[in-house]
Short mmCIF file of C-alpha atoms and ligand atoms in Angstrom, two decimals:
data_model
loop_
_atom_site.label_atom_id
_atom_site.label_comp_id
_atom_site.label_asym_id
_atom_site.label_seq_id
_atom_site.Cartn_x
_atom_site.Cartn_y
_atom_site.Cartn_z
CA MET A 1 9.04 27.77 -21.15
CA LYS A 2 7.52 28.39 -17.75
CA LYS A 3 7.29 25.27 -15.63
CA THR A 4 3.78 24.44 -14.51
CA LYS A 5 3.68 23.35 -10.88
CA VAL A 6 1.13 20.68 -10.11
CA LEU A 7 0.21 18.71 -7.03
CA PHE A 8 -1.35 15.48 -8.27
CA ALA A 9 -3.56 13.94 -5.58
CA SER A 10 -4.65 10.32 -5.76
CA SER A 11 -5.81 7.65 -3.32
CA GLU A 12 -3.74 5.05 -5.18
CA VAL A 13 -0.50 5.18 -7.11
CA GLU A 14 1.33 2.25 -8.63
CA PRO A 15 3.67 0.67 -7.37
CA PHE A 16 2.74 1.80 -3.86
CA ALA A 17 -0.97 0.94 -3.81
CA LYS A 18 -3.25 -0.22 -6.58
CA THR A 19 -6.75 -1.57 -7.03
CA GLY A 20 -7.41 -0.43 -10.59
CA GLY A 21 -6.57 1.88 -13.45
CA LEU A 22 -6.39 5.03 -11.32
CA ALA A 23 -3.12 3.77 -9.85
CA ASP A 24 -1.64 3.27 -13.32
CA VAL A 25 -2.62 6.77 -14.37
CA ALA A 26 -1.38 8.36 -11.15
CA ALA A 27 1.97 6.71 -11.78
CA SER A 28 2.41 7.35 -15.47
CA LEU A 29 0.81 10.75 -16.15
CA PRO A 30 2.91 12.69 -13.62
CA LYS A 31 6.01 10.91 -14.94
CA ALA A 32 5.14 11.99 -18.48
CA LEU A 33 4.48 15.59 -17.40
CA CYS A 34 7.78 15.73 -15.50
CA GLY A 35 9.42 14.37 -18.63
CA LEU A 36 8.04 17.37 -20.51
CA GLY A 37 9.87 19.60 -18.05
CA HIS A 38 7.12 20.44 -15.54
CA ASP A 39 7.16 20.20 -11.77
CA VAL A 40 4.49 17.63 -11.00
CA ARG A 41 4.51 16.07 -7.54
CA VAL A 42 2.25 13.28 -6.41
CA ILE A 43 0.54 12.92 -3.04
CA MET A 44 -1.22 9.89 -1.56
CA PRO A 45 -1.99 8.32 1.84
CA LYS A 46 0.72 6.27 3.51
CA TYR A 47 -1.13 2.98 3.70
CA LYS A 48 0.09 0.11 5.81
CA ASN A 49 0.27 -2.11 2.72
CA ILE A 50 2.81 -0.06 0.77
CA PRO A 51 5.68 -2.50 0.07
CA MET A 52 8.56 -2.24 2.53
CA GLN A 53 11.13 -1.63 -0.20
CA TYR A 54 9.54 1.81 -0.77
CA VAL A 55 8.73 2.59 2.86
CA GLU A 56 12.40 2.10 3.73
CA LYS A 57 13.38 4.79 1.25
CA MET A 58 10.87 7.38 2.48
CA GLU A 59 12.18 10.36 4.35
CA LYS A 60 10.14 12.07 7.03
CA ILE A 61 10.13 15.77 6.29
CA GLY A 62 7.68 17.12 8.81
CA GLU A 63 4.60 16.71 10.94
CA ILE A 64 1.67 18.93 11.74
CA GLY A 65 -1.64 18.75 13.55
CA ILE A 66 -4.73 19.30 11.47
CA TYR A 67 -8.39 19.59 12.25
CA VAL A 68 -10.98 17.24 10.80
CA SER A 69 -14.08 19.10 11.93
CA TRP A 70 -13.45 19.56 15.69
CA ARG A 71 -10.91 16.72 16.06
CA GLN A 72 -7.22 17.46 15.91
CA GLN A 73 -5.25 14.72 14.17
CA TYR A 74 -1.59 13.93 13.65
CA CYS A 75 -0.34 14.31 10.09
CA GLY A 76 3.14 13.06 9.24
CA ILE A 77 4.69 14.04 5.90
CA LEU A 78 6.97 11.60 4.12
CA LYS A 79 8.80 12.09 0.88
CA LEU A 80 10.27 9.80 -1.73
CA GLU A 81 12.01 10.63 -5.01
CA MET A 82 11.71 7.97 -7.65
CA ASP A 83 12.21 8.03 -11.42
CA LYS A 84 12.54 11.84 -11.29
CA VAL A 85 9.12 12.26 -9.63
CA THR A 86 8.60 13.51 -6.07
CA TYR A 87 6.03 11.61 -4.03
CA TYR A 88 4.56 12.77 -0.73
CA PHE A 89 2.79 10.43 1.65
CA ILE A 90 0.33 11.54 4.31
CA ASP A 91 0.88 9.50 7.44
CA ASN A 92 -1.69 8.82 10.12
CA GLU A 93 -1.71 5.41 11.78
CA TYR A 94 -5.35 5.57 12.76
CA TYR A 95 -6.70 6.35 9.30
CA PHE A 96 -4.27 4.51 7.06
CA GLY A 97 -2.51 1.94 9.26
CA ARG A 98 -5.10 -0.66 8.27
CA ASP A 99 -5.11 -3.53 5.79
CA GLY A 100 -6.20 -2.72 2.25
CA TYR A 101 -7.18 0.69 1.00
CA TYR A 102 -10.94 1.14 1.00
CA GLY A 103 -14.17 -0.10 2.45
CA TYR A 104 -14.00 1.06 6.06
CA PHE A 105 -16.91 2.44 8.10
CA ASP A 106 -15.24 5.85 8.32
CA GLU A 107 -14.34 6.41 4.66
CA ALA A 108 -15.85 9.90 4.79
CA GLU A 109 -13.48 10.86 7.57
CA ARG A 110 -10.37 9.11 6.26
CA PHE A 111 -10.50 10.87 2.92
CA ALA A 112 -11.67 14.21 4.33
CA PHE A 113 -8.53 14.02 6.44
CA PHE A 114 -6.41 13.27 3.37
CA CYS A 115 -7.92 16.23 1.47
CA LYS A 116 -7.43 18.61 4.37
CA ALA A 117 -3.91 17.33 4.96
CA LEU A 118 -2.77 17.82 1.39
CA LEU A 119 -3.83 21.45 1.53
CA GLU A 120 -2.35 22.12 4.96
CA ILE A 121 1.08 20.68 4.24
CA LEU A 122 1.77 22.87 1.20
CA PRO A 123 3.39 25.76 3.12
CA VAL A 124 5.27 23.23 5.28
CA ILE A 125 6.84 21.52 2.27
CA ASP A 126 7.24 24.92 0.65
CA PHE A 127 5.47 23.98 -2.55
CA LYS A 128 2.96 26.37 -4.00
CA PRO A 129 1.36 24.61 -6.96
CA ASP A 130 -0.36 26.44 -9.79
CA ILE A 131 -2.79 23.57 -9.97
CA ILE A 132 -4.03 20.88 -7.64
CA HIS A 133 -5.11 17.98 -9.79
CA CYS A 134 -7.60 15.77 -7.95
CA ASN A 135 -8.78 12.32 -8.95
CA ASP A 136 -12.04 10.58 -8.10
CA TRP A 137 -14.23 10.98 -5.03
CA GLN A 138 -11.49 10.39 -2.48
CA THR A 139 -10.07 13.80 -3.38
CA GLY A 140 -13.41 15.41 -4.21
CA VAL A 141 -13.61 17.80 -1.27
CA VAL A 142 -10.23 19.44 -1.87
CA SER A 143 -11.78 22.16 -4.02
CA LEU A 144 -14.63 22.61 -1.54
CA PHE A 145 -12.18 23.10 1.36
CA LEU A 146 -10.10 25.45 -0.74
CA ASN A 147 -13.11 27.62 -1.51
CA ALA A 148 -14.55 27.44 1.99
CA TRP A 149 -11.48 28.33 4.01
CA TYR A 150 -8.34 29.14 2.10
CA ARG A 151 -9.08 31.74 -0.52
CA ASN A 152 -8.33 34.70 1.77
CA SER A 153 -4.73 33.70 2.16
CA ASP A 154 -2.08 34.89 -0.30
CA PHE A 155 -0.54 31.45 -0.46
CA TYR A 156 -3.71 29.69 -1.61
CA ARG A 157 -5.60 32.45 -3.41
CA ASP A 158 -4.51 31.65 -6.96
CA ILE A 159 -4.32 27.89 -6.80
CA LYS A 160 -6.55 26.36 -9.48
CA THR A 161 -8.13 22.94 -9.38
CA VAL A 162 -8.64 20.20 -11.94
CA PHE A 163 -10.84 17.23 -11.12
CA THR A 164 -10.56 14.03 -13.13
CA ILE A 165 -13.35 11.47 -13.17
CA HIS A 166 -11.87 8.00 -13.55
CA ASN A 167 -15.18 6.36 -12.78
CA LEU A 168 -18.42 8.24 -12.18
CA LYS A 169 -20.00 5.24 -10.50
CA TYR A 170 -18.03 5.63 -7.27
CA GLN A 171 -19.07 8.87 -5.65
CA GLY A 172 -18.44 8.81 -1.93
CA VAL A 173 -22.01 9.42 -0.80
CA PHE A 174 -22.53 9.79 2.96
CA PRO A 175 -25.26 10.90 5.39
CA LYS A 176 -25.69 14.64 5.51
CA GLU A 177 -24.44 14.81 9.12
CA VAL A 178 -20.96 14.29 7.62
CA LEU A 179 -21.08 17.91 6.50
CA GLY A 180 -20.76 19.31 10.00
CA GLU A 181 -19.35 16.35 11.90
CA VAL A 182 -16.59 15.34 9.49
CA LEU A 183 -16.04 18.03 6.91
CA GLY A 184 -16.76 20.85 9.33
CA VAL A 185 -18.21 22.88 6.48
CA SER A 186 -21.20 25.18 6.93
CA TRP A 187 -24.69 24.34 5.64
CA GLU A 188 -24.41 27.07 3.01
CA TYR A 189 -22.74 24.44 0.80
CA PHE A 190 -25.60 21.99 1.19
CA HIS A 191 -27.83 22.67 -1.81
CA ALA A 192 -28.57 21.35 -5.30
CA ASP A 193 -25.69 23.32 -6.84
CA GLY A 194 -23.34 22.33 -4.03
CA ILE A 195 -22.40 19.13 -2.25
CA GLU A 196 -26.01 18.03 -1.60
CA PHE A 197 -27.17 14.87 -3.38
CA PHE A 198 -30.59 13.42 -2.60
CA ASP A 199 -30.38 14.82 0.93
CA LYS A 200 -26.90 13.35 1.44
CA VAL A 201 -23.40 14.63 0.82
CA ASN A 202 -21.54 13.50 -2.28
CA TYR A 203 -17.75 13.99 -2.34
CA LEU A 204 -17.45 13.45 -6.08
CA LYS A 205 -20.14 16.00 -6.73
CA ALA A 206 -18.19 18.52 -4.64
CA GLY A 207 -15.27 17.91 -6.99
CA LEU A 208 -17.49 18.49 -10.02
CA VAL A 209 -19.07 21.63 -8.67
CA TYR A 210 -16.14 23.44 -7.06
CA SER A 211 -13.20 22.55 -9.31
CA ASN A 212 -12.18 24.93 -12.08
CA ILE A 213 -12.01 22.25 -14.73
CA ILE A 214 -13.33 18.71 -14.97
CA THR A 215 -11.73 16.07 -17.11
CA THR A 216 -12.49 12.45 -17.72
CA VAL A 217 -10.50 9.69 -19.29
CA SER A 218 -11.84 9.36 -22.83
CA LYS A 219 -13.75 11.50 -25.30
CA THR A 220 -16.59 9.01 -25.62
CA TYR A 221 -17.05 8.71 -21.85
CA ALA A 222 -17.06 12.53 -21.58
CA GLU A 223 -20.10 12.50 -23.87
CA GLU A 224 -21.73 9.41 -22.36
CA ILE A 225 -21.79 10.76 -18.81
CA LYS A 226 -23.97 13.65 -19.90
CA SER A 227 -26.77 11.16 -20.55
CA ASP A 228 -29.22 9.55 -18.14
CA PHE A 229 -27.89 6.05 -18.69
CA PHE A 230 -24.23 6.73 -17.92
CA GLY A 231 -24.72 9.86 -15.81
CA GLU A 232 -25.20 8.14 -12.43
CA ASN A 233 -27.60 10.92 -11.39
CA LEU A 234 -24.94 13.55 -11.96
CA ASN A 235 -25.62 14.13 -15.66
CA ASN A 236 -27.41 17.40 -14.94
CA VAL A 237 -24.41 18.71 -13.04
CA LEU A 238 -22.13 17.62 -15.88
CA ASN A 239 -24.36 19.18 -18.51
CA LYS A 240 -24.27 22.46 -16.64
CA ARG A 241 -20.49 22.30 -16.64
CA SER A 242 -20.07 20.93 -20.15
CA ASN A 243 -17.97 23.93 -21.21
CA ASP A 244 -15.42 22.98 -18.58
CA LEU A 245 -15.53 19.25 -19.21
CA TYR A 246 -12.77 17.62 -21.29
CA GLY A 247 -12.23 14.01 -22.36
CA ILE A 248 -8.55 13.11 -22.46
CA LEU A 249 -7.63 9.51 -23.21
CA ASN A 250 -5.33 7.77 -20.74
CA GLY A 251 -2.03 6.43 -21.92
CA ILE A 252 0.11 3.62 -20.58
CA ASP A 253 3.73 3.44 -19.58
CA MET A 254 5.13 1.94 -22.78
CA GLU A 255 8.59 1.42 -21.31
CA ARG A 256 7.53 -0.45 -18.21
CA ASN A 257 5.15 -2.49 -20.33
CA ASP A 258 7.40 -3.60 -23.13
CA PRO A 259 7.49 -7.34 -23.89
CA ALA A 260 10.99 -6.95 -25.30
CA VAL A 261 12.45 -6.08 -21.88
CA ASP A 262 9.78 -6.85 -19.27
CA ASP A 263 11.45 -9.09 -16.68
CA ARG A 264 8.13 -10.12 -15.13
CA ILE A 265 7.15 -12.34 -18.05
CA PHE A 266 8.49 -15.81 -18.89
CA ALA A 267 10.27 -14.86 -22.12
CA ASN A 268 10.85 -11.62 -23.97
CA TYR A 269 9.64 -11.02 -27.49
CA SER A 270 8.95 -8.25 -29.94
CA LYS A 271 6.87 -7.71 -33.04
CA ASP A 272 9.84 -8.74 -35.15
CA ASN A 273 10.39 -11.90 -33.20
CA LEU A 274 7.20 -13.32 -31.77
CA GLU A 275 8.60 -16.69 -30.72
CA GLY A 276 8.80 -15.73 -27.06
CA LYS A 277 5.07 -15.16 -26.96
CA LEU A 278 4.49 -18.87 -27.45
CA THR A 279 6.85 -19.65 -24.59
CA ASN A 280 4.78 -17.31 -22.43
CA LYS A 281 1.64 -19.16 -23.42
CA GLN A 282 3.14 -22.55 -22.68
CA MET A 283 4.58 -21.48 -19.34
CA LEU A 284 1.32 -19.81 -18.36
CA GLN A 285 -0.63 -22.97 -19.16
CA LYS A 286 1.84 -25.04 -17.21
CA SER A 287 1.93 -22.78 -14.18
CA LEU A 288 -1.88 -22.61 -14.00
CA GLY A 289 -2.57 -26.29 -14.54
CA LEU A 290 -4.15 -25.88 -17.96
CA GLN A 291 -3.64 -28.46 -20.70
CA GLU A 292 -0.43 -27.57 -22.50
CA ARG A 293 -1.78 -26.89 -25.96
CA ILE A 294 -0.36 -24.03 -27.92
CA ASP A 295 -2.55 -24.78 -30.93
CA ILE A 296 -5.80 -23.45 -29.42
CA PRO A 297 -6.79 -19.90 -28.49
CA LEU A 298 -6.27 -18.81 -24.90
CA ILE A 299 -8.61 -16.04 -23.75
CA GLY A 300 -7.48 -13.88 -20.82
CA LEU A 301 -9.52 -11.65 -18.53
CA ILE A 302 -8.05 -9.51 -15.75
CA SER A 303 -10.46 -7.32 -13.87
CA ARG A 304 -12.07 -6.16 -10.70
CA LEU A 305 -15.08 -8.47 -10.31
CA VAL A 306 -17.84 -5.86 -10.39
CA ASP A 307 -21.05 -5.33 -12.40
CA GLN A 308 -19.45 -2.78 -14.67
CA LYS A 309 -17.18 -5.31 -16.32
CA GLY A 310 -19.88 -7.37 -18.04
CA PHE A 311 -19.74 -10.63 -16.07
CA ASP A 312 -23.48 -11.10 -16.49
CA LEU A 313 -22.92 -11.51 -20.22
CA ILE A 314 -20.19 -14.03 -19.59
CA ASP A 315 -22.40 -16.02 -17.23
CA CYS A 316 -25.12 -16.25 -19.88
CA VAL A 317 -22.92 -17.91 -22.49
CA MET A 318 -19.99 -19.35 -20.54
CA ASP A 319 -21.04 -22.93 -21.35
CA GLU A 320 -21.05 -22.12 -25.03
CA ILE A 321 -17.67 -20.41 -24.75
CA LEU A 322 -16.09 -23.29 -22.86
CA LYS A 323 -17.52 -25.91 -25.16
CA MET A 324 -15.37 -24.44 -27.93
CA ASP A 325 -11.83 -25.73 -28.28
CA ILE A 326 -10.35 -22.83 -26.31
CA GLN A 327 -8.94 -22.05 -22.88
CA PHE A 328 -9.83 -19.27 -20.49
CA VAL A 329 -7.78 -17.58 -17.75
CA LEU A 330 -9.41 -15.29 -15.23
CA LEU A 331 -7.58 -13.08 -12.75
CA GLY A 332 -9.80 -10.98 -10.55
CA ALA A 333 -11.02 -10.14 -7.11
CA GLY A 334 -14.24 -8.54 -6.04
CA GLU A 335 -17.88 -9.44 -5.57
CA TYR A 336 -18.63 -12.80 -4.00
CA ARG A 337 -21.28 -13.77 -6.57
CA TYR A 338 -18.84 -13.46 -9.44
CA GLU A 339 -16.19 -15.37 -7.54
CA GLN A 340 -18.72 -18.15 -7.00
CA MET A 341 -19.72 -18.06 -10.64
CA PHE A 342 -16.16 -18.56 -11.84
CA LYS A 343 -15.50 -21.29 -9.24
CA TYR A 344 -18.50 -23.13 -10.63
CA TYR A 345 -17.10 -23.07 -14.17
CA GLN A 346 -13.67 -24.04 -12.90
CA GLU A 347 -15.13 -27.22 -11.43
CA LYS A 348 -17.24 -27.92 -14.47
CA TYR A 349 -14.44 -27.51 -17.02
CA PRO A 350 -11.16 -28.59 -15.35
CA GLY A 351 -8.05 -28.01 -17.42
CA LYS A 352 -9.90 -25.56 -19.70
CA ILE A 353 -10.40 -22.62 -17.38
CA SER A 354 -8.05 -21.29 -14.73
CA VAL A 355 -9.72 -19.11 -12.11
CA ASN A 356 -7.46 -16.94 -9.98
CA LEU A 357 -9.45 -15.01 -7.41
CA LYS A 358 -6.88 -12.54 -6.12
CA TYR A 359 -4.97 -9.43 -6.94
CA ASP A 360 -1.63 -10.45 -8.44
CA ALA A 361 0.47 -7.96 -10.39
CA LEU A 362 2.99 -10.55 -11.58
CA LEU A 363 0.37 -12.97 -12.86
CA SER A 364 -1.46 -10.14 -14.61
CA GLN A 365 1.64 -9.35 -16.64
CA ARG A 366 2.06 -13.02 -17.51
CA ILE A 367 -1.52 -13.23 -18.71
CA TYR A 368 -1.15 -10.15 -20.91
CA ALA A 369 1.90 -11.84 -22.43
CA GLY A 370 0.66 -15.44 -22.56
CA ALA A 371 -2.93 -15.07 -23.74
CA ASP A 372 -3.98 -14.81 -27.39
CA MET A 373 -7.11 -12.74 -26.76
CA PHE A 374 -8.32 -10.48 -24.01
CA LEU A 375 -12.01 -10.19 -23.17
CA MET A 376 -13.55 -6.90 -21.94
CA PRO A 377 -17.33 -6.91 -22.37
CA SER A 378 -17.90 -3.87 -20.12
CA LEU A 379 -21.31 -2.35 -19.49
CA PHE A 380 -19.46 0.95 -19.32
CA GLU A 381 -15.76 1.70 -19.38
CA PRO A 382 -14.45 5.23 -18.71
CA CYS A 383 -11.15 4.47 -20.44
CA GLY A 384 -9.91 0.97 -19.75
CA LEU A 385 -6.22 0.25 -19.71
CA SER A 386 -6.24 -3.51 -20.01
CA GLN A 387 -7.07 -3.42 -23.72
CA MET A 388 -4.00 -1.22 -24.27
CA PHE A 389 -1.73 -3.44 -22.18
CA SER A 390 -3.04 -6.43 -24.15
CA LEU A 391 -2.26 -4.91 -27.51
CA ARG A 392 1.17 -3.93 -26.30
CA TYR A 393 1.80 -7.64 -25.61
CA GLY A 394 0.30 -8.82 -28.90
CA THR A 395 -2.90 -10.06 -27.29
CA ILE A 396 -5.98 -9.15 -29.30
CA PRO A 397 -8.85 -7.48 -27.42
CA ILE A 398 -12.49 -8.50 -27.72
CA VAL A 399 -14.43 -5.55 -26.32
CA ARG A 400 -17.79 -3.90 -26.11
CA GLU A 401 -17.94 -0.56 -27.91
CA THR A 402 -18.31 1.81 -24.97
CA GLY A 403 -16.29 4.65 -23.44
CA GLY A 404 -12.55 4.35 -23.88
CA LEU A 405 -12.90 0.89 -25.42
CA LYS A 406 -14.67 2.50 -28.33
CA ASP A 407 -11.94 5.13 -28.61
CA THR A 408 -9.07 2.62 -28.67
CA ILE A 409 -10.35 -0.56 -30.33
CA ALA A 410 -11.74 -0.67 -33.86
CA PRO A 411 -13.28 -3.86 -35.26
CA TYR A 412 -11.12 -5.87 -37.60
CA ASN A 413 -12.26 -5.69 -41.20
CA ASP A 414 -11.11 -8.61 -43.28
CA ILE A 415 -11.44 -6.75 -46.55
CA THR A 416 -9.60 -3.54 -45.71
CA HIS A 417 -7.53 -5.09 -42.89
CA GLU A 418 -8.41 -2.07 -40.77
CA GLY A 419 -9.07 -2.46 -37.06
CA ASN A 420 -7.15 -3.85 -34.12
CA GLY A 421 -9.61 -6.10 -32.29
CA PHE A 422 -13.08 -7.62 -32.20
CA THR A 423 -16.02 -5.63 -30.95
CA PHE A 424 -19.75 -5.71 -30.34
CA SER A 425 -22.01 -2.84 -29.60
CA ARG A 426 -25.19 -3.93 -27.78
CA TYR A 427 -24.92 -5.17 -24.20
CA ASN A 428 -26.02 -8.62 -25.27
CA ALA A 429 -24.46 -11.99 -24.44
CA HIS A 430 -24.92 -13.48 -27.89
CA ASP A 431 -23.41 -10.44 -29.57
CA MET A 432 -20.41 -10.95 -27.31
CA LEU A 433 -20.31 -14.65 -28.14
CA TYR A 434 -20.40 -13.79 -31.83
CA ALA A 435 -17.39 -11.47 -31.40
CA ILE A 436 -15.51 -14.21 -29.54
CA LYS A 437 -16.29 -16.70 -32.31
CA GLU A 438 -15.13 -14.22 -34.89
CA ALA A 439 -11.84 -13.83 -33.03
CA VAL A 440 -11.44 -17.60 -32.77
CA HIS A 441 -12.13 -17.89 -36.50
CA PHE A 442 -9.38 -15.42 -37.37
CA TYR A 443 -7.01 -16.97 -34.85
CA TYR A 444 -6.70 -19.92 -37.22
CA HIS A 445 -5.91 -17.63 -40.17
CA ARG A 446 -2.34 -17.35 -39.02
CA ALA A 447 -1.36 -14.60 -41.46
CA THR A 448 -4.27 -12.43 -40.36
CA TRP A 449 -3.60 -13.10 -36.71
CA THR A 450 0.09 -12.32 -36.99
CA HIS A 451 -0.81 -9.11 -38.81
CA LEU A 452 -3.16 -8.19 -35.93
CA MET A 453 -0.55 -8.98 -33.28
CA LYS A 454 2.16 -6.94 -34.98
CA LYS A 455 -0.17 -4.08 -35.61
CA GLY A 456 -1.37 -4.02 -31.98
CA MET A 457 2.18 -4.08 -30.69
CA SER A 458 3.09 -1.10 -32.86
CA ILE A 459 0.31 1.21 -31.66
CA ASP A 460 1.54 4.18 -29.68
CA PHE A 461 -0.46 4.35 -26.45
CA SER A 462 2.18 6.43 -24.70
CA TRP A 463 1.24 9.43 -22.60
CA GLU A 464 2.94 11.90 -24.87
CA LYS A 465 -0.14 13.12 -26.71
CA SER A 466 -2.47 13.04 -23.72
CA ALA A 467 0.03 14.66 -21.37
CA LYS A 468 0.15 17.57 -23.80
CA GLU A 469 -3.64 17.81 -23.70
CA TYR A 470 -3.49 18.01 -19.90
CA LEU A 471 -0.85 20.70 -20.22
CA ASP A 472 -3.14 22.70 -22.48
CA VAL A 473 -5.82 22.49 -19.81
CA TYR A 474 -3.38 23.53 -17.09
CA LYS A 475 -2.09 26.42 -19.17
CA LYS A 476 -5.55 27.67 -19.92
CA LEU A 477 -6.26 27.73 -16.19
CA VAL A 478 -3.03 29.40 -15.21
CA ALA A 479 -3.48 32.06 -17.89
CA ASN A 480 -6.84 32.95 -16.39
P1 LIG B 501 -10.51 -0.22 -13.69
O1 LIG B 501 -9.74 1.03 -13.41
O2 LIG B 501 -11.97 -0.03 -13.86
O3 LIG B 501 -10.22 -1.30 -12.69
P2 LIG B 501 -8.77 -0.45 -16.04
O4 LIG B 501 -8.80 -1.35 -17.22
O5 LIG B 501 -8.68 1.01 -16.30
O6 LIG B 501 -10.02 -0.80 -15.11
O7 LIG B 501 -7.50 -0.81 -15.14
C1 LIG B 501 -7.38 -2.01 -14.47
C2 LIG B 501 -5.95 -2.18 -14.02
O8 LIG B 501 -5.91 -3.01 -12.87
C3 LIG B 501 -5.10 -2.87 -15.06
O9 LIG B 501 -3.76 -2.43 -14.89
C4 LIG B 501 -5.25 -4.34 -14.68
O10 LIG B 501 -4.19 -5.12 -15.15
C5 LIG B 501 -5.23 -4.23 -13.17
N1 LIG B 501 -5.94 -5.30 -12.45
C6 LIG B 501 -7.28 -5.46 -12.29
N2 LIG B 501 -7.54 -6.55 -11.55
C7 LIG B 501 -6.36 -7.10 -11.23
C8 LIG B 501 -5.95 -8.26 -10.48
N3 LIG B 501 -6.84 -9.06 -9.90
N4 LIG B 501 -4.64 -8.52 -10.35
C9 LIG B 501 -3.71 -7.71 -10.94
N5 LIG B 501 -4.03 -6.60 -11.66
C10 LIG B 501 -5.32 -6.31 -11.80
#
């Protein structure tokens, strides 16, 4: 078997930097591909917030100067080997020596720099990939740069590009002056079939237009984004490229997320011995100041607090939810209005709802393990990983049937016993409430609930199948 060589470029990779599912994927997909015998190396910015324990192990392997438009910038190259995967980090104090990862005034420049840097360092690190696999808008202009400047060189000529959409909503749209001032690319790329987007530049669109293949993270989302509703004004571009568009479901790292050995949770358990799950519930309640009652359902929700995740539905019926004999745990950070909303309910229903407005990896794991149900009423959901983590920990998802949620969660049918969760289809608060009530109803049928927990914990969400689908895509490209 010939090894496929891939440079996997991402703006976040767990455990170095994470805001959402992209970081999980950028950690676990390359690991799975390496496990299948391929040479997949990961590259990301060296942010200030990467935990010291990893920074200490990084080795500096070079430095170069690169141009971002007319400005020459320092680019340090650091390397770290971990779990049989090679990681490279692009170092520049000015761009990445800041708190957090995103949201700065010069995002266009920071990520243009990252894209340029990852191309420029390849000869320096002596790695000529068959494929550069880019992810989301932060790496969108890699394929544009490659086409604009590098194709005449022997080293770069045959490199193919794959672009994966993890979320079409975030596009990296900037004033058109960015084209010359930041990207340094000529105006010949500024047109409807290029990087132009309503008289602005759109980094994600560049990725869609100039990459050889586009993938997204579930089959349903791959179809949805071709429509007006989900297409975020890029559905025409996606329809034009539909022959090159693939939906490949994300997996999760089943070993790192295994309740039988996970040392982040309060007690270990497995589908054959579920006792420890109750301990997790009790300890979670205790640590969060909830009433210690193991007899009632505990609903968990871990999410970025943004429109997409369905918080409007929750707001509509939260009183009705919290008037039931249940408890609710929220972990999330994001938009102010949603933080305020949850604070309001926290004050109104003390001891019943625990609101944790922060990013906290340890607590998230404890919620997956300690909750009975997990709520995900998303307006849209490209793939969604939380529902898979939940099932892995025996926590039953209540989800809206969209995108990857639809591809992973089937409604429980009490007659055939098929299904692994509770679902609703319309984006409607009372439909969601009905699904929650249904879940609560079955929670008290202990035999049914235990059946659902065991079944969820047995589902194989590993990367094995999906990694092979990515390999098929890579191979198709390399063969061409
Ligand atoms: P998205 O990528 O849209 O954020 P996903 O469901 O694909 O949604 O992935 C979300 C990931 O981020 C999950 O691993 C989830 O546990 C994690 N996560 C989200 N918010 C938080 C938080 N506040 N604290 C810890 N982990 C979080």
